[in-house]
CSV table of C-alpha atoms in Angstrom, one decimal:
chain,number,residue,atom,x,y,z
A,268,UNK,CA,0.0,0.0,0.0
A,269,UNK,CA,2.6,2.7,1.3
A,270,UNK,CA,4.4,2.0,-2.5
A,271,UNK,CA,1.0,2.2,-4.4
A,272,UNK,CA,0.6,5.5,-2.5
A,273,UNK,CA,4.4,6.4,-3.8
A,274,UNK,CA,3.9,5.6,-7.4
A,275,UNK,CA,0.2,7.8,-7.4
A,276,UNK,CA,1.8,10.9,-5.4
A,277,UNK,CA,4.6,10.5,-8.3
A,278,UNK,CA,2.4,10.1,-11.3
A,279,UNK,CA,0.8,13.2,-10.0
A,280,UNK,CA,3.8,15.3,-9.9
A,281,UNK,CA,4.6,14.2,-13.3
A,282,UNK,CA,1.3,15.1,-14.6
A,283,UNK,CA,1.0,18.0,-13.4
A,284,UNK,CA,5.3,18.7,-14.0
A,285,UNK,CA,4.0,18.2,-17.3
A,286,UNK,CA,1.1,20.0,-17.6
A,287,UNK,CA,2.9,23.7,-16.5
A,288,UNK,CA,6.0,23.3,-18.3
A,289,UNK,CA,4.0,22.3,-21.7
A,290,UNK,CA,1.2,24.1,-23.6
A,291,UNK,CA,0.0,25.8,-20.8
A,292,UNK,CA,3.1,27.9,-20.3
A,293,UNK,CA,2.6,29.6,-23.7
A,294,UNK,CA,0.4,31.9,-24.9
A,295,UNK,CA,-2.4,30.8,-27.0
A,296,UNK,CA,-4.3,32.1,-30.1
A,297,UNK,CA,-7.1,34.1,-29.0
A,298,UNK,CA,-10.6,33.3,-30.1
A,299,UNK,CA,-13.9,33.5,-28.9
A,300,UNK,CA,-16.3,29.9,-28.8
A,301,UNK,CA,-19.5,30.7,-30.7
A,302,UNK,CA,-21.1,27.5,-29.7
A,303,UNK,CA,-19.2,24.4,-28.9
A,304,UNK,CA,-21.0,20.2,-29.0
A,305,UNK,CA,-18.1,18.1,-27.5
A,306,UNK,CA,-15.4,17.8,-29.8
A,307,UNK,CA,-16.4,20.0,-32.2
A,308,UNK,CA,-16.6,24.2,-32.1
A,309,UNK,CA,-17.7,27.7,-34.0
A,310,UNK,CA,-15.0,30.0,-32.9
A,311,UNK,CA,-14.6,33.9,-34.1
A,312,UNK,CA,-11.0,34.4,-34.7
A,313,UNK,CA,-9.0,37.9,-35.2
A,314,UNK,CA,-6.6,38.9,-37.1
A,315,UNK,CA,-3.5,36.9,-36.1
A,316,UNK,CA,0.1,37.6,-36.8
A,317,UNK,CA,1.8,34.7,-38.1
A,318,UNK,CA,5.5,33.9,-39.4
A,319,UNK,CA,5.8,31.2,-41.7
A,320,UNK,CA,7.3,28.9,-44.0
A,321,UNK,CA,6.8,26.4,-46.4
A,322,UNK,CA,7.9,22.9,-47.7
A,323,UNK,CA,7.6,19.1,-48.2
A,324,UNK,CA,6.3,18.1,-44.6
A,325,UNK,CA,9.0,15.4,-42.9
A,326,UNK,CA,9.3,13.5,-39.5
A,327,UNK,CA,9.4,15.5,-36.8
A,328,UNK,CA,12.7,15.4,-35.8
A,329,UNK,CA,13.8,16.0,-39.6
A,330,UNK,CA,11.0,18.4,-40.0
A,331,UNK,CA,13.0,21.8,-41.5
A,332,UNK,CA,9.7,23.8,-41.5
A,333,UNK,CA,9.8,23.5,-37.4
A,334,UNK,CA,13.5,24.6,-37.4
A,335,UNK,CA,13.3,27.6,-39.6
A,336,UNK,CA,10.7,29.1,-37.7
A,337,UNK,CA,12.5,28.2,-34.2
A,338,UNK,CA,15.8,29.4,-35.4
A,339,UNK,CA,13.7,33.1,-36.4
A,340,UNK,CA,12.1,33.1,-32.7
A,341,UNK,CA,15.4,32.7,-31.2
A,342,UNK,CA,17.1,35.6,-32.8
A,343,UNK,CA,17.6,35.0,-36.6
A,344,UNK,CA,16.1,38.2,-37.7
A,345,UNK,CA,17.4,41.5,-38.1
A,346,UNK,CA,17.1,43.0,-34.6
A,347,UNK,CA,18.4,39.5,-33.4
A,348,UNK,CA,15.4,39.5,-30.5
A,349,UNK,CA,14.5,36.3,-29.1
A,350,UNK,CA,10.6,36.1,-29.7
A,351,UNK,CA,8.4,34.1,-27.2
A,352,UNK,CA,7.1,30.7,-28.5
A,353,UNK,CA,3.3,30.7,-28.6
A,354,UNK,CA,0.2,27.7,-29.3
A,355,UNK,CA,-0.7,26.3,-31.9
A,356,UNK,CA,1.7,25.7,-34.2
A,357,UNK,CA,-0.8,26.0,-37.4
A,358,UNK,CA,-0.2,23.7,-40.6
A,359,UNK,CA,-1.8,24.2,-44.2
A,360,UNK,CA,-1.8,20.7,-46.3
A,361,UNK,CA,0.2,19.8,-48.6
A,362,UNK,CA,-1.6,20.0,-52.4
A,363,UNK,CA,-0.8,20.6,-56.3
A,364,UNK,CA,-0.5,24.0,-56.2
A,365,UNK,CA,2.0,24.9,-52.8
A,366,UNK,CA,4.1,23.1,-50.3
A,367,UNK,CA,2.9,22.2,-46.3
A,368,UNK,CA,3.1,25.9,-44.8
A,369,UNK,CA,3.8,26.1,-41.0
A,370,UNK,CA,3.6,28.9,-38.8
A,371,UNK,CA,4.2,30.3,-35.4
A,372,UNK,CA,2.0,32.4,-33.9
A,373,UNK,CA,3.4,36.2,-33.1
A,374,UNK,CA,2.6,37.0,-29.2
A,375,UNK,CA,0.5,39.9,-28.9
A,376,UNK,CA,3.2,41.8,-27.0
A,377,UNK,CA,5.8,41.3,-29.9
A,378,UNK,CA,3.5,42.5,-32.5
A,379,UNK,CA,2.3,46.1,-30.2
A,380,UNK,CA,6.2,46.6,-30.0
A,381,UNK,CA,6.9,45.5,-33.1
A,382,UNK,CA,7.5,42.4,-35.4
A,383,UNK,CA,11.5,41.1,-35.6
A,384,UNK,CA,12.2,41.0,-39.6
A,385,UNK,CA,13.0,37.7,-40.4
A,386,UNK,CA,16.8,37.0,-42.0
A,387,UNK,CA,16.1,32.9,-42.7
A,388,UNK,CA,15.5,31.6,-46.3
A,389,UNK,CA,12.0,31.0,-47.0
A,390,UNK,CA,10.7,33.0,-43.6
A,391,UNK,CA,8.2,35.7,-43.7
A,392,UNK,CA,5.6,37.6,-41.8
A,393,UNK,CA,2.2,37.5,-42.8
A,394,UNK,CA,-1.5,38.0,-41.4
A,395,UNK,CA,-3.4,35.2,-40.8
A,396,UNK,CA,-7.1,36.7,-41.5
A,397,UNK,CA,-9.9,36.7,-38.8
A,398,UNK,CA,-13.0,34.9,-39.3
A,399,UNK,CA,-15.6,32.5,-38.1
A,400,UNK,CA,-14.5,28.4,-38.1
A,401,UNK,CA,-15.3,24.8,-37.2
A,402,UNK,CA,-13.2,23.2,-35.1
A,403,UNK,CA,-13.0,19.3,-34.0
A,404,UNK,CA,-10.7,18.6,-31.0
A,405,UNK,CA,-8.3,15.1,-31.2
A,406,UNK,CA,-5.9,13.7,-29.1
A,407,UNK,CA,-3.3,11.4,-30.1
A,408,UNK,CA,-0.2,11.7,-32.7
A,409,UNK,CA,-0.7,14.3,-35.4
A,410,UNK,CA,-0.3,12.7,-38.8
A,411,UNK,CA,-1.6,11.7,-42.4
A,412,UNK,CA,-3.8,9.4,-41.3
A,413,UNK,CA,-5.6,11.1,-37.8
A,414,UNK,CA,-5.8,14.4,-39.4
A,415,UNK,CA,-7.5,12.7,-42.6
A,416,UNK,CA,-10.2,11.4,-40.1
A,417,UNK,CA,-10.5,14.5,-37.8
A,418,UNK,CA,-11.2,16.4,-41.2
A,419,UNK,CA,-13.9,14.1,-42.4
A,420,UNK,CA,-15.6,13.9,-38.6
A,421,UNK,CA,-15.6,17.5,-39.2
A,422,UNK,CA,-16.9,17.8,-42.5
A,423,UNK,CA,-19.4,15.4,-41.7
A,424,UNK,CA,-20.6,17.6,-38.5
A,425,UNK,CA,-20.2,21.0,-40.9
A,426,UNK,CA,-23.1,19.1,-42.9
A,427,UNK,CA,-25.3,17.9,-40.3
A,428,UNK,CA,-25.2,22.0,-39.4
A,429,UNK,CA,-25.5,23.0,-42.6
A,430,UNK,CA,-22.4,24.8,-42.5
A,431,UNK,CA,-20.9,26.1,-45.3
A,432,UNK,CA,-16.7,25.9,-46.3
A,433,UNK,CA,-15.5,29.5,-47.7
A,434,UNK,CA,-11.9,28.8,-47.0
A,435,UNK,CA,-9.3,26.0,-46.9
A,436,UNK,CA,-8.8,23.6,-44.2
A,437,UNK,CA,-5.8,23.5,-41.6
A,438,UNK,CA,-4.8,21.8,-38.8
A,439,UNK,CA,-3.2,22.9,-35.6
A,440,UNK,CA,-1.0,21.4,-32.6
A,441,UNK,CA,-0.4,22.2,-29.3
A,442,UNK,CA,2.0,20.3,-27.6
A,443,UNK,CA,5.9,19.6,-27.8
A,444,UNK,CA,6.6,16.1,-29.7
A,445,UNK,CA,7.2,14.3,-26.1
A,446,UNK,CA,3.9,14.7,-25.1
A,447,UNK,CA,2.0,11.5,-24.6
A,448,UNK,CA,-0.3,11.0,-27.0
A,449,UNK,CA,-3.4,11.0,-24.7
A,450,UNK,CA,-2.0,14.2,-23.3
A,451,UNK,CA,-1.5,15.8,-26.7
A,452,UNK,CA,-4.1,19.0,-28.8
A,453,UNK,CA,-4.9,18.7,-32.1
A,454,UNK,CA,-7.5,20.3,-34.0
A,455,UNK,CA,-8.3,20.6,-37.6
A,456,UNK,CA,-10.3,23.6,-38.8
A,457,UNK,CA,-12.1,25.0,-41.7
A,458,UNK,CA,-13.0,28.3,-42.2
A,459,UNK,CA,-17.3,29.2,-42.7
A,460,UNK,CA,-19.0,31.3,-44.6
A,461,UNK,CA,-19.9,34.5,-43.3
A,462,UNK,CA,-23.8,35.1,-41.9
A,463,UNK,CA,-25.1,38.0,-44.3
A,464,UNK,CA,-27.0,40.7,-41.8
A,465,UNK,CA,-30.4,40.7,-43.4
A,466,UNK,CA,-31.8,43.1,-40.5
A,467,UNK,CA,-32.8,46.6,-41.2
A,468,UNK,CA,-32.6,49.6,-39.2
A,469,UNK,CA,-35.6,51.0,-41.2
């Protein structure tokens, strides 16, 4: 009993070790939840700040997308300024027309005082525009195959709604690559249509 006790005080102090040294210590993405049904959300975004690259998605640990875009938040840009790491890392797809893009998001504070210019190859500043989207929540390792099914539980929930796509999809993690998989936030999103204001003031 008095090592059972051990072992649960221990897993405790990992989880929550975890827990404040993770995802949580960042800054997040603002939003606002619109409606929410388990899993799935309608959040208003604003206008985010964003720096990004793009290329052939890899392995995480060979993934050069991820270490272009650390290397610019830890001073490779022209006023050499370490920039705060932020959630979630957002991530277009991959399709016949462009490369995987991946970006960072800028911390509000960096972007009132200004936004460090980036000095990397293929790293650049750009706005990621506001707007209203669907959102389904998953846990486990982001890749091909789970974000394929998150998008079509999504799509399929966007129907039943009668919610209509205006944008592209794009998926989103939270959590460093040794986060347990159980632990781990991933969400996959897809930008609505915009409700038209029929109302008159007349």
């Amino acid at each position: 009993m008095i090592y059972l006790g051990i072992a649960t005080v221990l897993c405790i102090l990992l989880y929550f070790g975890w827990k404040f040294t993770a995802r949580n210590a960042y800054e997040s993405a603002r939003y606002t939840v619109i409606e929410s049904s388990g899993p799935f959300e309608i959040r208003e975004y604003p206008d985010l700040m964003l720096v990004s690259t793009d290329s052939k998605a890899q392995p995480v640990d060979q993934d050069g997308r991820f270490m272009r875009l650390f290397r610019y938040i830890d001073g490779a840009n022209q006023q050499e300024q370490k920039v705060s790491m932020t959630t979630p890392v957002f991530m277009d797809p991959e399709n016949k027309l462009s490369d995987g893009q991946m970006s960072f998001v800028i911390p509000q504070q960096t972007e009132v005082q200004g936004i460090p210019v980036p000095t990397g190859e293929n790293v650049r500043i750009q706005q990621r525009e506001g707007g209203r989207f669907a959102v389904y929540r998953f846990s486990g390792r982001m890749n091909q195959t789970t974000t394929a099914q998150a998008e079509k539980k999504l799509r399929d929930w966007m129907k039943h709604k009668g919610l209509n796509q205006s944008g592209s999809f794009e998926s989103a993690g939270y959590d460093p690559p040794w986060t347990p998989g159980p632990f781990r936030r991933n969400e996959v999103l897809i930008r609505l249509e915009q409700a038209v204001d029929t109302t008159s003031n007349d």
